[in-house]
Short mmCIF file of C-alpha atoms in Angstrom, two decimals:
data_model
loop_
_atom_site.label_atom_id
_atom_site.label_comp_id
_atom_site.label_asym_id
_atom_site.label_seq_id
_atom_site.Cartn_x
_atom_site.Cartn_y
_atom_site.Cartn_z
CA MET A 1 26.74 -12.91 -6.85
CA ALA A 2 23.70 -14.62 -5.37
CA LEU A 3 22.03 -12.84 -2.48
CA THR A 4 21.64 -14.46 0.91
CA HIS A 5 17.98 -15.33 1.41
CA ARG A 6 16.31 -14.78 4.76
CA SER A 7 14.82 -17.49 6.92
CA PRO A 8 11.21 -18.38 6.15
CA ASN A 9 10.52 -17.67 9.86
CA LEU A 10 9.66 -14.08 9.08
CA LEU A 11 8.05 -12.21 11.97
CA LYS A 12 7.92 -13.97 15.28
CA PRO A 13 5.34 -12.83 17.88
CA LEU A 14 6.84 -11.98 21.27
CA SER A 15 4.31 -10.62 23.70
CA ALA A 16 1.27 -11.91 25.52
CA ALA A 17 -0.67 -9.08 23.91
CA ALA A 18 0.06 -10.62 20.57
CA LEU A 19 -0.97 -14.11 21.71
CA SER A 20 -4.21 -12.80 23.16
CA LEU A 21 -5.34 -11.93 19.65
CA ALA A 22 -5.44 -15.60 18.74
CA GLN A 23 -9.12 -15.86 19.69
CA PRO A 24 -11.59 -15.45 16.80
CA LEU A 25 -12.47 -11.87 15.87
CA ARG A 26 -15.78 -10.52 14.69
CA ARG A 27 -16.28 -10.54 10.93
CA PRO A 28 -15.72 -8.35 9.10
CA PHE A 29 -12.56 -7.40 10.97
CA SER A 30 -12.24 -3.90 12.38
CA SER A 31 -9.14 -2.08 11.14
CA SER A 32 -9.70 0.54 13.87
CA ASP A 33 -8.54 -1.92 16.54
CA THR A 34 -5.64 -0.33 18.40
CA ALA A 35 -4.61 -3.23 20.65
CA THR A 36 -0.83 -3.45 20.89
CA ILE A 37 0.97 -6.28 19.14
CA THR A 38 4.71 -6.74 19.65
CA VAL A 39 6.69 -8.59 17.00
CA GLU A 40 10.36 -9.26 16.40
CA THR A 41 12.09 -8.07 13.24
CA SER A 42 13.14 -10.75 10.76
CA VAL A 43 16.87 -10.15 11.31
CA PRO A 44 18.86 -8.03 13.78
CA PHE A 45 19.89 -4.46 12.99
CA THR A 46 23.60 -3.88 12.48
CA GLY A 47 25.00 -0.59 13.73
CA HIS A 48 28.02 1.53 12.85
CA LYS A 49 29.12 4.00 15.54
CA CYS A 50 25.72 3.64 17.22
CA ASP A 51 23.84 1.15 19.36
CA PRO A 52 21.09 -0.39 17.17
CA PRO A 53 17.45 -0.19 18.25
CA SER A 54 15.51 -3.09 19.74
CA ARG A 55 14.22 -5.82 17.44
CA ALA A 56 10.91 -5.75 19.31
CA VAL A 57 8.50 -3.53 17.38
CA GLU A 58 5.09 -2.42 18.58
CA THR A 59 2.26 -2.31 16.08
CA THR A 60 -1.54 -2.57 15.97
CA PRO A 61 -4.14 -4.45 13.91
CA ARG A 62 -5.05 -1.17 12.25
CA GLU A 63 -1.46 -0.53 11.20
CA LEU A 64 -0.89 -4.06 9.92
CA MET A 65 -4.04 -3.97 7.82
CA ALA A 66 -3.05 -0.53 6.50
CA PHE A 67 0.40 -1.88 5.62
CA PHE A 68 -1.16 -4.75 3.68
CA ARG A 69 -3.61 -2.55 1.78
CA THR A 70 -1.09 0.16 0.94
CA MET A 71 1.63 -2.22 -0.21
CA ALA A 72 -0.86 -4.23 -2.27
CA LYS A 73 -2.00 -0.99 -3.90
CA MET A 74 1.60 0.00 -4.64
CA ARG A 75 2.32 -3.41 -6.13
CA ARG A 76 -0.78 -3.33 -8.32
CA MET A 77 0.00 0.20 -9.48
CA GLU A 78 3.47 -0.82 -10.62
CA ILE A 79 2.21 -3.95 -12.39
CA ALA A 80 -0.37 -1.80 -14.20
CA ALA A 81 2.33 0.73 -15.11
CA ASP A 82 4.31 -2.11 -16.70
CA SER A 83 1.30 -2.98 -18.89
CA LEU A 84 0.63 0.65 -19.81
CA TYR A 85 4.27 1.09 -20.83
CA LYS A 86 4.17 -1.99 -23.05
CA ALA A 87 0.96 -0.62 -24.59
CA LYS A 88 2.90 2.62 -25.32
CA LEU A 89 0.58 4.70 -23.16
CA ILE A 90 3.58 5.55 -20.98
CA ARG A 91 6.60 6.81 -22.89
CA GLY A 92 10.18 7.66 -21.99
CA PHE A 93 11.87 6.44 -18.83
CA CYS A 94 10.00 4.34 -16.29
CA HIS A 95 11.48 2.72 -13.18
CA LEU A 96 9.28 0.39 -11.13
CA TYR A 97 9.36 -0.16 -7.36
CA ASP A 98 7.71 -3.57 -6.92
CA GLY A 99 9.59 -5.54 -4.28
CA GLN A 100 10.71 -2.45 -2.38
CA GLU A 101 7.31 -1.40 -0.99
CA ALA A 102 8.27 -2.05 2.64
CA VAL A 103 10.72 0.86 2.56
CA ALA A 104 8.06 3.38 1.53
CA VAL A 105 5.40 2.07 3.92
CA GLY A 106 7.65 1.51 6.94
CA MET A 107 9.30 4.91 6.61
CA GLU A 108 5.95 6.67 6.35
CA ALA A 109 4.73 4.94 9.53
CA ALA A 110 7.59 6.45 11.55
CA ILE A 111 7.33 10.08 10.45
CA THR A 112 4.86 12.89 9.70
CA LYS A 113 4.06 14.90 6.58
CA LYS A 114 6.12 17.74 8.10
CA ASP A 115 9.20 15.57 7.59
CA CYS A 116 10.56 15.75 4.06
CA ILE A 117 11.32 12.96 1.61
CA ILE A 118 13.34 13.35 -1.58
CA THR A 119 14.36 10.48 -3.84
CA ALA A 120 15.68 9.46 -7.23
CA TYR A 121 13.63 8.34 -10.24
CA ARG A 122 12.04 5.21 -8.68
CA ASP A 123 9.45 7.42 -7.05
CA HIS A 124 5.89 6.25 -7.80
CA CYS A 125 5.25 4.38 -4.53
CA LEU A 126 6.86 7.03 -2.34
CA PHE A 127 4.45 9.54 -3.88
CA LEU A 128 1.53 7.24 -3.09
CA GLY A 129 2.81 6.80 0.46
CA ARG A 130 2.91 10.57 0.95
CA GLY A 131 -0.79 10.79 0.18
CA GLY A 132 -0.79 11.03 -3.60
CA THR A 133 -3.69 9.45 -5.50
CA LEU A 134 -3.71 6.72 -8.12
CA VAL A 135 -5.32 9.08 -10.64
CA GLU A 136 -2.55 11.66 -10.14
CA ALA A 137 0.07 8.92 -10.52
CA PHE A 138 -1.32 7.34 -13.68
CA ALA A 139 -2.13 10.72 -15.24
CA GLU A 140 1.45 11.83 -14.69
CA LEU A 141 2.83 8.59 -16.08
CA MET A 142 0.74 9.11 -19.23
CA GLY A 143 1.62 12.81 -19.48
CA ARG A 144 -1.86 14.16 -18.70
CA GLN A 145 -2.94 17.45 -17.13
CA ALA A 146 -4.37 15.71 -14.05
CA GLY A 147 -0.91 14.38 -13.15
CA CYS A 148 0.87 15.41 -9.96
CA SER A 149 3.31 17.46 -12.08
CA LYS A 150 0.64 18.51 -14.59
CA GLY A 151 1.83 15.86 -17.03
CA LYS A 152 5.17 17.57 -17.56
CA GLY A 153 7.35 15.47 -15.27
CA GLY A 154 6.55 11.90 -16.17
CA SER A 155 7.71 8.84 -14.28
CA MET A 156 10.91 10.35 -12.89
CA HIS A 157 9.50 13.62 -11.60
CA PHE A 158 6.58 13.00 -9.25
CA TYR A 159 6.11 15.82 -6.75
CA LYS A 160 3.86 16.68 -3.79
CA LYS A 161 5.23 19.64 -1.87
CA ASP A 162 2.18 20.01 0.39
CA SER A 163 2.99 16.60 1.89
CA GLY A 164 6.74 17.14 2.10
CA PHE A 165 7.57 15.08 -1.00
CA TYR A 166 10.19 16.95 -3.00
CA GLY A 167 10.20 14.60 -5.85
CA GLY A 168 11.90 12.12 -7.96
CA HIS A 169 15.10 13.29 -9.66
CA GLY A 170 16.67 11.99 -12.84
CA ILE A 171 20.31 12.90 -12.17
CA VAL A 172 21.97 10.04 -10.32
CA GLY A 173 22.69 11.08 -6.73
CA ALA A 174 21.78 14.74 -7.28
CA GLN A 175 18.84 14.56 -4.88
CA VAL A 176 21.13 13.98 -1.88
CA PRO A 177 22.62 17.52 -1.79
CA LEU A 178 19.09 18.87 -2.28
CA GLY A 179 17.92 16.75 0.64
CA CYS A 180 20.70 18.14 2.82
CA GLY A 181 19.55 21.60 1.74
CA LEU A 182 16.04 20.79 2.94
CA ALA A 183 17.52 19.65 6.27
CA PHE A 184 19.50 22.90 6.47
CA ALA A 185 16.26 24.86 6.01
CA GLN A 186 14.60 22.83 8.76
CA LYS A 187 17.43 23.53 11.18
CA TYR A 188 17.62 27.21 10.18
CA SER A 189 13.88 27.54 10.83
CA LYS A 190 14.26 25.72 14.16
CA GLU A 191 11.78 23.04 13.12
CA GLU A 192 11.70 19.67 14.87
CA HIS A 193 11.53 17.81 11.58
CA VAL A 194 13.96 15.79 9.45
CA THR A 195 14.63 15.03 5.80
CA PHE A 196 15.02 11.56 4.33
CA ALA A 197 17.20 11.61 1.19
CA LEU A 198 16.90 8.30 -0.66
CA TYR A 199 19.37 6.94 -3.20
CA GLY A 200 20.32 3.55 -4.63
CA ASP A 201 23.43 1.45 -4.31
CA GLY A 202 24.34 2.57 -7.83
CA ALA A 203 24.37 6.21 -6.71
CA ALA A 204 26.29 5.46 -3.51
CA ASN A 205 29.64 6.03 -5.28
CA GLN A 206 28.76 9.54 -6.46
CA GLY A 207 31.12 12.24 -5.22
CA GLN A 208 28.38 14.76 -4.52
CA LEU A 209 26.88 12.37 -1.96
CA PHE A 210 30.06 12.49 0.14
CA GLU A 211 30.36 16.27 -0.25
CA ALA A 212 26.80 16.74 0.97
CA LEU A 213 27.30 14.27 3.83
CA ASN A 214 30.41 16.15 4.95
CA MET A 215 28.50 19.44 5.14
CA ALA A 216 25.54 17.76 6.90
CA ALA A 217 27.89 16.32 9.53
CA LEU A 218 29.80 19.59 9.89
CA TRP A 219 26.58 21.51 10.60
CA ASP A 220 24.72 18.69 12.44
CA LEU A 221 21.85 18.81 9.99
CA PRO A 222 18.74 16.63 10.58
CA ALA A 223 19.46 14.66 7.41
CA ILE A 224 18.87 10.92 7.09
CA LEU A 225 20.55 9.39 4.05
CA VAL A 226 18.74 6.21 3.01
CA CYS A 227 20.53 3.84 0.67
CA GLU A 228 17.94 1.56 -0.94
CA ASN A 229 20.34 -1.26 -1.67
CA ASN A 230 18.52 -3.50 -4.16
CA HIS A 231 21.92 -4.99 -5.06
CA TYR A 232 21.96 -3.99 -8.72
CA GLY A 233 22.58 -0.74 -10.50
CA MET A 234 21.71 -0.36 -14.15
CA GLY A 235 22.59 -3.94 -15.06
CA THR A 236 25.59 -4.10 -12.74
CA ALA A 237 25.79 -6.12 -9.52
CA GLU A 238 27.05 -4.20 -6.49
CA TRP A 239 30.13 -6.39 -6.13
CA ARG A 240 31.28 -5.37 -9.62
CA ALA A 241 30.93 -1.65 -8.95
CA THR A 242 31.68 -1.19 -5.25
CA LYS A 243 34.81 -2.09 -3.30
CA SER A 244 33.04 -1.65 0.04
CA PRO A 245 29.34 -2.65 -0.22
CA ALA A 246 28.70 -1.97 3.49
CA TYR A 247 26.89 1.26 2.63
CA TYR A 248 25.80 1.98 6.19
CA LYS A 249 29.51 2.35 7.09
CA ARG A 250 30.28 4.66 4.18
CA GLY A 251 29.82 7.77 6.33
CA ASP A 252 32.98 6.91 8.30
CA TYR A 253 32.47 9.53 11.02
CA VAL A 254 28.67 9.46 10.51
CA PRO A 255 26.70 6.69 12.29
CA GLY A 256 24.90 4.11 10.20
CA LEU A 257 22.41 1.28 10.50
CA LYS A 258 21.78 -1.75 8.29
CA VAL A 259 18.10 -2.70 8.03
CA ASP A 260 16.12 -5.52 6.42
CA GLY A 261 14.36 -3.36 3.84
CA MET A 262 11.90 -6.16 3.03
CA ASP A 263 10.45 -5.99 6.55
CA ALA A 264 8.07 -3.02 6.92
CA LEU A 265 8.18 -3.14 10.72
CA ALA A 266 11.99 -3.18 10.76
CA VAL A 267 11.97 -0.14 8.46
CA LYS A 268 9.51 1.62 10.76
CA GLN A 269 11.69 0.92 13.81
CA ALA A 270 14.86 2.06 12.04
CA CYS A 271 13.31 5.29 10.74
CA LYS A 272 11.91 6.15 14.15
CA PHE A 273 15.37 5.58 15.64
CA ALA A 274 17.03 7.62 12.87
CA LYS A 275 14.66 10.57 13.30
CA GLU A 276 15.35 10.77 17.02
CA HIS A 277 19.09 10.54 16.37
CA ALA A 278 19.12 13.17 13.62
CA LEU A 279 17.23 15.74 15.69
CA LYS A 280 19.70 15.35 18.56
CA ASN A 281 23.01 14.57 16.88
CA GLY A 282 22.88 15.26 13.13
CA PRO A 283 23.01 12.96 10.09
CA ILE A 284 22.79 9.18 10.02
CA ILE A 285 22.88 6.63 7.18
CA LEU A 286 20.31 3.85 6.81
CA GLU A 287 21.07 0.98 4.44
CA MET A 288 17.87 -0.77 3.41
CA ASP A 289 18.64 -4.31 2.23
CA THR A 290 15.89 -4.65 -0.38
CA TYR A 291 15.25 -6.07 -3.85
CA ARG A 292 13.57 -5.01 -7.08
CA TYR A 293 11.64 -7.59 -9.08
CA HIS A 294 11.64 -5.68 -12.36
CA GLY A 295 14.73 -4.61 -14.23
CA HIS A 296 16.40 -1.28 -13.60
CA SER A 297 14.03 0.38 -16.05
CA MET A 298 11.57 -0.82 -18.67
CA SER A 299 14.38 -1.22 -21.19
CA ASP A 300 16.11 -3.71 -18.88
CA PRO A 301 14.70 -7.25 -18.82
CA GLY A 302 16.37 -7.74 -15.44
CA SER A 303 17.38 -11.34 -16.13
CA THR A 304 20.69 -11.03 -17.96
CA TYR A 305 22.83 -10.30 -14.88
CA ARG A 306 20.92 -12.41 -12.33
CA THR A 307 19.16 -15.76 -12.44
CA ARG A 308 15.41 -16.26 -12.44
CA ASP A 309 15.92 -18.65 -9.54
CA GLU A 310 17.35 -15.80 -7.49
CA ILE A 311 14.31 -13.60 -8.20
CA THR A 312 11.93 -16.47 -7.41
CA GLY A 313 13.79 -17.23 -4.19
CA VAL A 314 13.45 -13.66 -2.95
CA ARG A 315 9.75 -13.64 -3.82
CA GLN A 316 9.17 -16.84 -1.89
CA GLU A 317 11.22 -16.03 1.21
CA ARG A 318 11.39 -12.26 1.58
CA ASP A 319 8.44 -10.67 -0.22
CA PRO A 320 7.30 -7.72 1.96
CA ILE A 321 3.58 -8.16 1.26
CA GLU A 322 3.63 -11.88 1.99
CA ARG A 323 5.36 -11.19 5.30
CA ILE A 324 2.56 -8.90 6.41
CA ARG A 325 -0.03 -11.35 5.06
CA LYS A 326 1.44 -14.13 7.23
CA LEU A 327 1.47 -11.87 10.27
CA VAL A 328 -2.15 -10.82 9.73
CA LEU A 329 -3.25 -14.44 9.34
CA SER A 330 -1.22 -15.68 12.30
CA HIS A 331 -2.99 -13.17 14.56
CA GLU A 332 -6.36 -13.82 12.93
CA LEU A 333 -6.82 -10.14 12.05
CA ALA A 334 -8.40 -11.25 8.77
CA THR A 335 -9.06 -14.44 6.84
CA GLU A 336 -7.36 -15.44 3.62
CA LYS A 337 -10.60 -14.70 1.77
CA GLU A 338 -10.85 -11.20 3.28
CA LEU A 339 -7.31 -10.41 2.15
CA LYS A 340 -8.12 -11.72 -1.32
CA ASP A 341 -11.20 -9.49 -1.37
CA ILE A 342 -9.03 -6.49 -0.48
CA GLU A 343 -6.74 -7.30 -3.40
CA LYS A 344 -9.75 -7.55 -5.72
CA GLU A 345 -10.97 -4.14 -4.52
CA ILE A 346 -7.54 -2.72 -5.22
CA ARG A 347 -7.49 -4.13 -8.76
CA LYS A 348 -10.83 -2.46 -9.40
CA GLU A 349 -9.60 0.80 -7.86
CA VAL A 350 -6.49 0.77 -10.05
CA ASP A 351 -8.50 0.02 -13.20
CA GLU A 352 -10.90 2.87 -12.45
CA ALA A 353 -8.01 5.25 -11.78
CA ILE A 354 -6.42 4.36 -15.13
CA ALA A 355 -9.71 4.96 -16.95
CA LYS A 356 -10.12 8.34 -15.24
CA ALA A 357 -6.51 9.32 -15.96
CA LYS A 358 -7.01 8.52 -19.65
CA GLU A 359 -9.89 11.02 -19.74
CA SER A 360 -7.58 13.84 -18.69
CA PRO A 361 -6.33 15.88 -21.67
CA MET A 362 -2.71 16.34 -22.64
CA PRO A 363 -1.11 19.64 -21.54
CA ASP A 364 -1.49 22.57 -23.92
CA PRO A 365 1.69 22.95 -26.04
CA SER A 366 2.27 26.39 -24.53
CA GLU A 367 2.72 24.67 -21.14
CA LEU A 368 6.11 23.53 -22.39
CA PHE A 369 7.49 26.91 -21.37
CA THR A 370 5.69 27.52 -18.08
CA ASN A 371 7.11 26.80 -14.61
CA VAL A 372 10.63 27.49 -15.84
CA TYR A 373 11.25 30.82 -14.12
CA VAL A 374 9.46 32.81 -11.44
CA LYS A 375 6.77 34.91 -13.09
CA GLY A 376 8.16 38.25 -14.18
CA TYR A 377 11.63 36.94 -14.96
CA GLY A 378 13.19 34.86 -17.70
CA VAL A 379 12.26 37.08 -20.63
CA GLU A 380 14.88 35.35 -22.73
CA VAL A 381 12.87 32.16 -22.34
CA GLU A 382 9.82 33.94 -23.73
CA TYR A 383 11.86 34.94 -26.80
CA VAL A 384 13.10 31.38 -27.31
CA SER A 385 9.64 29.94 -26.73
CA SER A 386 8.06 32.30 -29.26
CA LEU A 387 10.76 31.37 -31.78
CA ILE A 388 10.23 27.63 -31.24
CA CYS A 389 6.47 27.97 -31.35
CA SER A 390 6.63 29.91 -34.61
CA LEU A 391 8.88 27.24 -36.12
CA CYS A 392 6.64 24.43 -34.90
CA GLN A 393 3.45 26.39 -35.58
CA LEU A 394 2.40 25.94 -31.98
CA PRO A 395 0.09 28.43 -30.29
CA LEU A 396 1.78 30.71 -27.74
CA LYS A 397 -0.65 32.27 -25.30
CA LEU A 398 0.58 35.58 -23.90
CA THR A 399 -1.31 37.67 -21.42
CA GLU A 400 -1.64 41.39 -22.12
CA GLN A 401 0.99 42.12 -19.47
CA GLU A 402 3.41 39.57 -20.94
CA ALA A 403 2.88 40.96 -24.44
CA GLU A 404 3.61 44.49 -23.21
CA ARG A 405 6.76 43.34 -21.46
CA LYS A 406 7.90 41.54 -24.57
CA GLU A 407 7.36 44.66 -26.70
CA ASN A 408 9.26 46.82 -24.19
CA LEU A 409 12.15 44.36 -24.33
CA ARG A 410 12.21 44.61 -28.13
CA LEU A 411 12.20 48.42 -28.00
CA GLU A 412 14.96 48.40 -25.38
CA GLN A 413 17.15 46.17 -27.56
CA ILE A 414 16.55 48.39 -30.60
CA GLY A 415 17.27 51.52 -28.56
CA LYS A 416 20.54 50.23 -27.15
CA LYS A 417 21.80 49.21 -30.59
CA SER A 418 20.94 52.54 -32.25
CA GLU A 419 23.33 55.39 -33.04
CA LEU A 420 20.99 57.72 -31.15
CA TYR A 421 21.64 55.79 -27.95
CA SER A 422 25.41 56.03 -28.55
CA LEU A 423 25.08 59.79 -29.02
CA GLU A 424 23.14 60.03 -25.78
CA ALA A 425 25.78 58.06 -23.90
CA ASP A 426 28.62 60.25 -25.26
CA SER A 427 27.08 63.69 -24.87
CA GLY A 428 24.52 63.18 -22.14
CA LYS A 429 22.14 65.26 -24.29
CA PHE A 430 19.35 62.71 -23.98
CA SER A 431 20.41 61.28 -20.64
CA ASN A 432 16.85 61.19 -19.29
CA SER A 433 15.53 59.11 -22.18
CA PRO A 434 15.26 55.38 -21.40
CA PRO A 435 16.37 52.88 -24.06
CA GLN A 436 12.74 51.90 -24.67
CA GLU A 437 11.82 55.49 -25.61
CA ILE A 438 14.86 55.76 -27.89
CA GLY A 439 13.86 52.49 -29.55
CA ARG A 440 10.37 53.84 -30.12
CA ARG A 441 11.83 57.03 -31.67
CA VAL A 442 14.09 54.98 -33.92
CA LEU A 443 11.08 53.03 -35.20
CA ASN A 444 9.16 56.25 -35.78
CA ILE A 445 12.10 57.79 -37.69
CA ASN A 446 12.35 54.70 -39.88
CA ALA A 447 8.61 54.83 -40.50
CA ASP A 448 8.82 58.52 -41.57
CA LEU A 449 11.67 57.74 -43.95
#
C-alpha cells in the first residue's frame, strides 16, 4: 500500500518575528541567537479523546541550527554503520534509523534528561540524542570496550542511565512494560518527570503492550507510549498485519495524538503537550507517522515489499533534514554553503570517531560473565563460567574473595552430601558444625585414608 506523501509546502512561517529575520545576518551566523520564530507544522495534529495542541510552534535560530546539525550527524552515523556492517566490522543484528531522526530530535527538545526514554532495537540515534558520543556508539557497534555497554550489548543494547536512557531492547514490545515500570517509579518517588516508551507499528499488536497500558491507566502513571509508525514491520506492511492501523486510538480509554513524525517541530510540540498531559492525567499515546529508508535490519534489502519510487518520493517530499534545511535557508539563518560545510565537518567527525573506536580493544573473555548478577550473588553462574572457560581454555579472573567464596561453596556441597552430615541431622550430635566445616573434615578423612 503506497503511503500518502505530504505537500512540498513543508513549514510555513506565521509570525512577524519570523519575517523580521529575512534581513541579511552577519557571517558566520550565530547559533546563540534566541529570537523567537513561529512556524506552522506541516500537517494538523489529530486527537483521540483530547484536544490537539496548536500547529503554531515557537523555535529559535539556535534550536533550528542544532536540529540540523544533530540530525545530519545521526544520518551520517547510520550511513557509516551500514558501511561498517558490510565490511564485517559490525556483526550480528543491526537496525538503522535514517529517515526517523525527527522523532529523536524533536522529542529531546521538549523534555529534560530527568525524563526517561526506553526503546526497542532501533536505538543508535536516540542514544546520540540523549548525549551519547559517536565514539561510544561506534565502539559498541563494533563490540569494543569503549562502547556505551562496554562492547557487550551491540547494536540492540545501547544504554546511558545517567541521561535517562534505559536502552534498546531486543524482545519485540518488551520495553513497554519496563517503561511503565519507570513511570511507576517516578510517580512513587513523587518526581515531576515522565517516561517515553517507544515501539514500532510491528510491536503495536503485542499483548504485553495492552497489559502495561491498562496498568498505567489504572494508576495514572506518567507514561507516554510512542508508536514510531514507519509503516512496515519486518518485511510486512502495516495493512497486512493490523486491522486497525490508527495506533493513536489503540488505547481506547487512553487519549492519543497522531503526529507527523517527519517534522521535528511537530514532534517537539506533541511531546511537550504529552508531558504536560501525563503529569496531570496519566498515560497518553503518540503515533509518529514516520519512515525508514533502510530495510528492517541489515539482512533486509527493504525493496521487496515496497517500491523504490515510494522511498524516493518520501525522501523528496518529507525528509526531516531537508525540511529543516529549507526553514533555515528561508529565514537566512545560514547559507547553502555554510550548511554544506557543517555536513563536511560532520563527515570528518564521524570518520575520526570510527578510527578512535577501532583503537579500543575487544572486551576480555572473562567479561562474558560479568554484569549478570549483583556482586556477591549468582554463585551458580561462577560455576558455569568456570566450566565453560575450562572447556574453551579461556582465562577466568577471580579475585581472592571470589576464589574463597567458590571454595566455601564446594566444601558446603561436599558436606551436605556426606554421610557425616546425615548423621548430624539425625542425632544432632554435630549440630553446631556448618556444612563447610563438615566438608573440610570429609576431605581430610579422605586424605588420611
